[in-house]
Every structure is written in structure tokens, then in C-alpha cells.
Amino acid sequence: MADTTAQRWMRLMGGQGRPTARPPSDADVADNVARYPERAAQALVDQSRRQGQAASARQARGWISRQLEEAAELLDQPTRDRIAQLAHVQIAKRFPEDSSEDGSNS
């Protein structure tokens, strides 16, 4: 059975721990991600590296953007924008030589 978007984000945010009486709802997961955008951004950056999607700043930004697009049903636009902004700052720190290629000075 395929994971739902909420299940993927719950795992991404470190929520695969102890079982609960009921799994969190999509709203619970969305609230958790929105409450901790820094953690979500860091988790995406880390996941991009683990999946080999961070060979360059452009590749990492593209992969993260796709993940956030897929989360549109779960996360509102301001939350996705904030996570993207935070992730791009982290990527710019990791790839300072690439940070000027798109003209952004985060």
C-alpha cells in the first residue's frame, strides 16, 4: 500500500516512533510541519542528501521544490514557501559557490 503524503511527511519530521492509539490525521501532520518549518526544511535538505539529490545547489533546490509541490494537498502555500526559503538558505550555506547562479541573496 502506498504511503499518503501525510505519512511521508510524518516520517520526514521524525514521527515514525512509538505507536499511538490512532494515527495522526492529515491536519495533525500539517499543523506539526507548519509549527516547525525549520525542522521540516532541515529534514528535506538531509533527505535530499540521503537520496543522492544534492550534488549541486540547483539539484537540491529542484528536488526540494518537487517534494513541496507534492505536499500541496497537505500544506498551505505560506507554509511551503517558508520551508522552501529556509531550505534554500541551508543549501546556499552548503554550496556558497552556487548561490549566486540564480541571483538570490538569501
Coordinates of N, CA and C in Angstrom, one line a residue:
M1 N 0.8 -1.2 0.0 CA 0.0 0.0 0.0 C 0.9 1.2 0.0
A2 N 0.6 2.2 -0.9 CA 1.4 3.4 -1.0 C 1.1 4.3 0.2
D3 N 2.2 5.0 0.6 CA 2.1 6.0 1.7 C 1.3 7.2 1.2
T4 N 0.6 7.8 2.1 CA 0.0 9.1 1.8 C 1.0 10.2 2.0
T5 N 0.6 11.3 1.5 CA 1.5 12.5 1.7 C 1.8 12.8 3.2
A6 N 0.7 12.7 4.0 CA 0.8 12.9 5.4 C 1.8 11.9 6.0
Q7 N 1.7 10.6 5.6 CA 2.6 9.6 6.2 C 4.0 9.9 5.9
R8 N 4.3 10.3 4.6 CA 5.7 10.6 4.2 C 6.2 11.8 5.0
W9 N 5.4 12.8 5.2 CA 5.8 14.0 6.0 C 6.0 13.7 7.5
M10 N 5.1 12.8 8.0 CA 5.3 12.4 9.4 C 6.6 11.7 9.6
R11 N 7.0 10.8 8.7 CA 8.3 10.2 8.8 C 9.4 11.2 8.6
L12 N 9.3 12.0 7.6 CA 10.3 13.0 7.4 C 10.6 13.9 8.6
M13 N 9.5 14.2 9.3 CA 9.6 15.0 10.5 C 10.0 14.2 11.8
G14 N 10.3 12.9 11.6 CA 10.7 12.1 12.7 C 9.6 11.5 13.5
G15 N 8.4 11.4 12.9 CA 7.2 10.9 13.6 C 7.0 9.4 13.5
Q16 N 7.9 8.6 13.1 CA 7.7 7.2 13.0 C 8.0 6.4 14.3
G17 N 8.1 7.1 15.4 CA 8.4 6.5 16.6 C 7.4 5.6 17.2
R18 N 7.1 5.7 18.4 CA 6.2 4.8 19.1 C 4.8 4.8 18.6
P19 N 4.1 3.7 18.5 CA 2.7 3.7 18.0 C 1.8 4.4 19.0
T20 N 0.7 4.9 18.4 CA -0.3 5.6 19.2 C -1.6 4.9 19.0
A21 N -2.6 5.3 19.8 CA -3.9 4.7 19.7 C -4.5 4.9 18.3
R22 N -4.3 6.1 17.8 CA -4.7 6.4 16.4 C -3.6 7.1 15.7
P23 N -3.5 6.9 14.4 CA -2.5 7.6 13.6 C -2.9 9.1 13.5
P24 N -1.9 9.9 13.4 CA -2.3 11.4 13.3 C -3.0 11.6 12.0
S25 N -3.9 12.6 12.1 CA -4.7 13.0 10.9 C -3.8 13.8 10.0
D26 N -4.3 14.0 8.8 CA -3.6 14.9 7.9 C -3.4 16.3 8.5
A27 N -4.5 16.8 9.2 CA -4.5 18.1 9.8 C -3.4 18.1 10.9
D28 N -3.3 17.0 11.7 CA -2.3 17.0 12.7 C -0.9 17.1 12.1
V29 N -0.6 16.3 11.1 CA 0.7 16.4 10.4 C 1.0 17.8 9.9
A30 N 0.0 18.3 9.2 CA 0.1 19.7 8.6 C 0.4 20.7 9.6
D31 N -0.3 20.6 10.8 CA 0.0 21.5 11.9 C 1.4 21.4 12.4
N32 N 1.8 20.2 12.6 CA 3.2 19.9 13.1 C 4.2 20.5 12.1
V33 N 4.1 20.3 10.8 CA 5.0 20.8 9.9 C 5.0 22.3 9.9
A34 N 3.8 22.9 9.9 CA 3.7 24.4 9.9 C 4.3 25.0 11.2
R35 N 4.2 24.2 12.3 CA 4.7 24.7 13.6 C 6.2 24.7 13.6
Y36 N 6.8 23.8 12.9 CA 8.3 23.6 12.9 C 8.9 23.7 11.5
P37 N 8.8 24.8 10.8 CA 9.3 24.9 9.5 C 10.8 24.7 9.4
E38 N 11.5 25.1 10.4 CA 13.0 24.9 10.4 C 13.3 23.4 10.4
R39 N 12.6 22.7 11.2 CA 12.8 21.2 11.2 C 12.5 20.6 9.9
A40 N 11.4 21.0 9.3 CA 10.9 20.5 8.0 C 12.0 20.8 6.9
A41 N 12.5 22.0 6.9 CA 13.5 22.4 5.9 C 14.8 21.6 6.1
Q42 N 15.2 21.4 7.4 CA 16.4 20.6 7.6 C 16.2 19.2 7.2
A43 N 15.0 18.6 7.5 CA 14.7 17.2 7.1 C 14.7 17.1 5.6
L44 N 14.2 18.0 4.9 CA 14.2 18.0 3.4 C 15.7 18.0 2.9
V45 N 16.5 18.9 3.4 CA 17.9 19.0 3.0 C 18.6 17.7 3.3
D46 N 18.4 17.2 4.5 CA 19.0 15.9 4.9 C 18.6 14.8 3.9
Q47 N 17.3 14.7 3.7 CA 16.7 13.7 2.8 C 17.2 13.8 1.4
S48 N 17.4 15.0 0.9 CA 18.0 15.2 -0.4 C 19.4 14.6 -0.5
R49 N 20.1 14.8 0.5 CA 21.5 14.2 0.5 C 21.4 12.7 0.6
R50 N 20.6 12.1 1.5 CA 20.5 10.7 1.6 C 20.0 10.0 0.3
Q51 N 19.2 10.7 -0.5 CA 18.7 10.2 -1.7 C 19.6 10.5 -2.9
G52 N 20.7 11.1 -2.7 CA 21.7 11.5 -3.8 C 21.2 12.6 -4.6
Q53 N 20.3 13.5 -4.1 CA 19.8 14.6 -4.9 C 20.4 15.9 -4.5
A54 N 21.6 15.9 -3.9 CA 22.2 17.1 -3.5 C 23.6 17.3 -4.0
A55 N 23.8 16.9 -5.3 CA 25.2 17.0 -5.9 C 25.5 18.5 -6.2
S56 N 24.5 19.3 -6.3 CA 24.7 20.7 -6.6 C 23.5 21.5 -5.9
A57 N 23.7 22.8 -5.8 CA 22.6 23.6 -5.2 C 21.4 23.5 -6.1
R58 N 21.6 23.6 -7.4 CA 20.4 23.6 -8.3 C 19.7 22.2 -8.2
Q59 N 20.4 21.1 -8.1 CA 19.7 19.8 -8.0 C 19.0 19.7 -6.7
A60 N 19.6 20.2 -5.6 CA 19.0 20.1 -4.3 C 17.7 20.9 -4.2
R61 N 17.8 22.2 -4.7 CA 16.6 23.1 -4.8 C 15.5 22.5 -5.6
G62 N 15.8 21.9 -6.7 CA 14.8 21.3 -7.6 C 14.1 20.1 -6.9
W63 N 14.9 19.3 -6.3 CA 14.3 18.1 -5.6 C 13.4 18.6 -4.4
I64 N 13.9 19.5 -3.7 CA 13.1 20.1 -2.6 C 11.8 20.7 -3.1
S65 N 11.9 21.5 -4.2 CA 10.7 22.1 -4.8 C 9.7 21.0 -5.2
R66 N 10.2 19.9 -5.8 CA 9.2 18.8 -6.2 C 8.5 18.2 -4.9
Q67 N 9.3 18.1 -3.9 CA 8.7 17.5 -2.6 C 7.6 18.4 -2.1
L68 N 7.9 19.7 -2.1 CA 6.9 20.7 -1.6 C 5.7 20.8 -2.6
E69 N 5.9 20.6 -3.9 CA 4.7 20.6 -4.8 C 3.8 19.4 -4.5
E70 N 4.5 18.3 -4.3 CA 3.7 17.1 -4.0 C 2.9 17.2 -2.6
A71 N 3.4 18.1 -1.8 CA 2.7 18.3 -0.5 C 1.6 19.3 -0.5
A72 N 1.3 19.8 -1.7 CA 0.3 20.9 -1.8 C -1.1 20.5 -1.2
E73 N -1.4 19.2 -1.3 CA -2.7 18.8 -0.7 C -2.7 18.8 0.8
L74 N -1.5 18.8 1.4 CA -1.3 18.7 2.8 C -1.0 20.1 3.5
L75 N -0.1 20.8 2.8 CA 0.5 22.1 3.4 C 0.0 23.3 2.6
D76 N -0.3 24.3 3.3 CA -0.8 25.5 2.6 C 0.4 26.3 1.9
Q77 N 0.1 27.2 1.0 CA 1.2 27.8 0.3 C 2.2 28.6 1.2
P78 N 1.7 29.4 2.2 CA 2.7 30.1 3.0 C 3.6 29.1 3.7
T79 N 3.1 28.0 4.2 CA 4.0 27.0 4.8 C 5.0 26.5 3.9
R80 N 4.6 26.1 2.7 CA 5.5 25.6 1.7 C 6.6 26.6 1.3
D81 N 6.1 27.9 1.2 CA 7.1 28.9 0.8 C 8.1 29.1 1.9
R82 N 7.7 29.1 3.2 CA 8.6 29.3 4.3 C 9.6 28.2 4.4
I83 N 9.1 26.9 4.2 CA 10.0 25.8 4.2 C 11.0 25.9 3.1
A84 N 10.6 26.2 1.9 CA 11.5 26.4 0.7 C 12.5 27.5 1.0
Q85 N 12.1 28.6 1.6 CA 13.0 29.7 1.9 C 14.1 29.2 2.9
L86 N 13.7 28.5 3.9 CA 14.6 28.0 4.9 C 15.6 27.0 4.3
A87 N 15.0 26.1 3.5 CA 15.9 25.1 2.9 C 16.9 25.7 1.9
H88 N 16.5 26.7 1.2 CA 17.4 27.3 0.2 C 18.5 28.0 0.9
V89 N 18.2 28.6 2.1 CA 19.3 29.2 2.9 C 20.3 28.2 3.3
Q90 N 19.8 27.0 3.8 CA 20.7 25.9 4.2 C 21.6 25.4 3.0
I91 N 20.9 25.3 1.8 CA 21.6 24.9 0.6 C 22.7 25.9 0.2
A92 N 22.4 27.2 0.3 CA 23.3 28.2 0.0 C 24.5 28.2 0.9
K93 N 24.4 27.8 2.1 CA 25.5 27.6 3.0 C 26.3 26.5 2.6
R94 N 25.7 25.4 2.1 CA 26.4 24.2 1.8 C 27.1 24.4 0.4
F95 N 26.6 25.2 -0.5 CA 27.1 25.4 -1.8 C 27.3 26.9 -2.1
P96 N 28.2 27.6 -1.3 CA 28.3 29.0 -1.5 C 28.7 29.4 -2.9
E97 N 29.4 28.6 -3.6 CA 29.8 28.9 -5.0 C 28.7 28.9 -6.0
D98 N 27.6 28.2 -5.6 CA 26.4 28.1 -6.5 C 25.3 29.1 -6.1
S99 N 25.5 29.8 -5.0 CA 24.4 30.6 -4.5 C 24.1 31.8 -5.4
S100 N 25.1 32.2 -6.2 CA 24.8 33.4 -7.0 C 24.3 33.1 -8.4
E101 N 24.3 31.8 -8.7 CA 23.9 31.4 -10.1 C 22.4 31.8 -10.4
D102 N 21.6 31.9 -9.4 CA 20.2 32.2 -9.7 C 19.9 33.6 -9.3
G103 N 20.9 34.4 -8.8 CA 20.7 35.8 -8.4 C 20.1 35.9 -7.0
S104 N 19.9 34.9 -6.3 CA 19.3 35.1 -4.9 C 20.4 35.3 -3.9
N105 N 20.1 36.2 -3.0 CA 21.0 36.6 -1.9 C 20.2 36.3 -0.6
S106 N 20.0 35.1 -0.3 CA 19.2 34.8 0.9 C 19.9 35.1 2.2

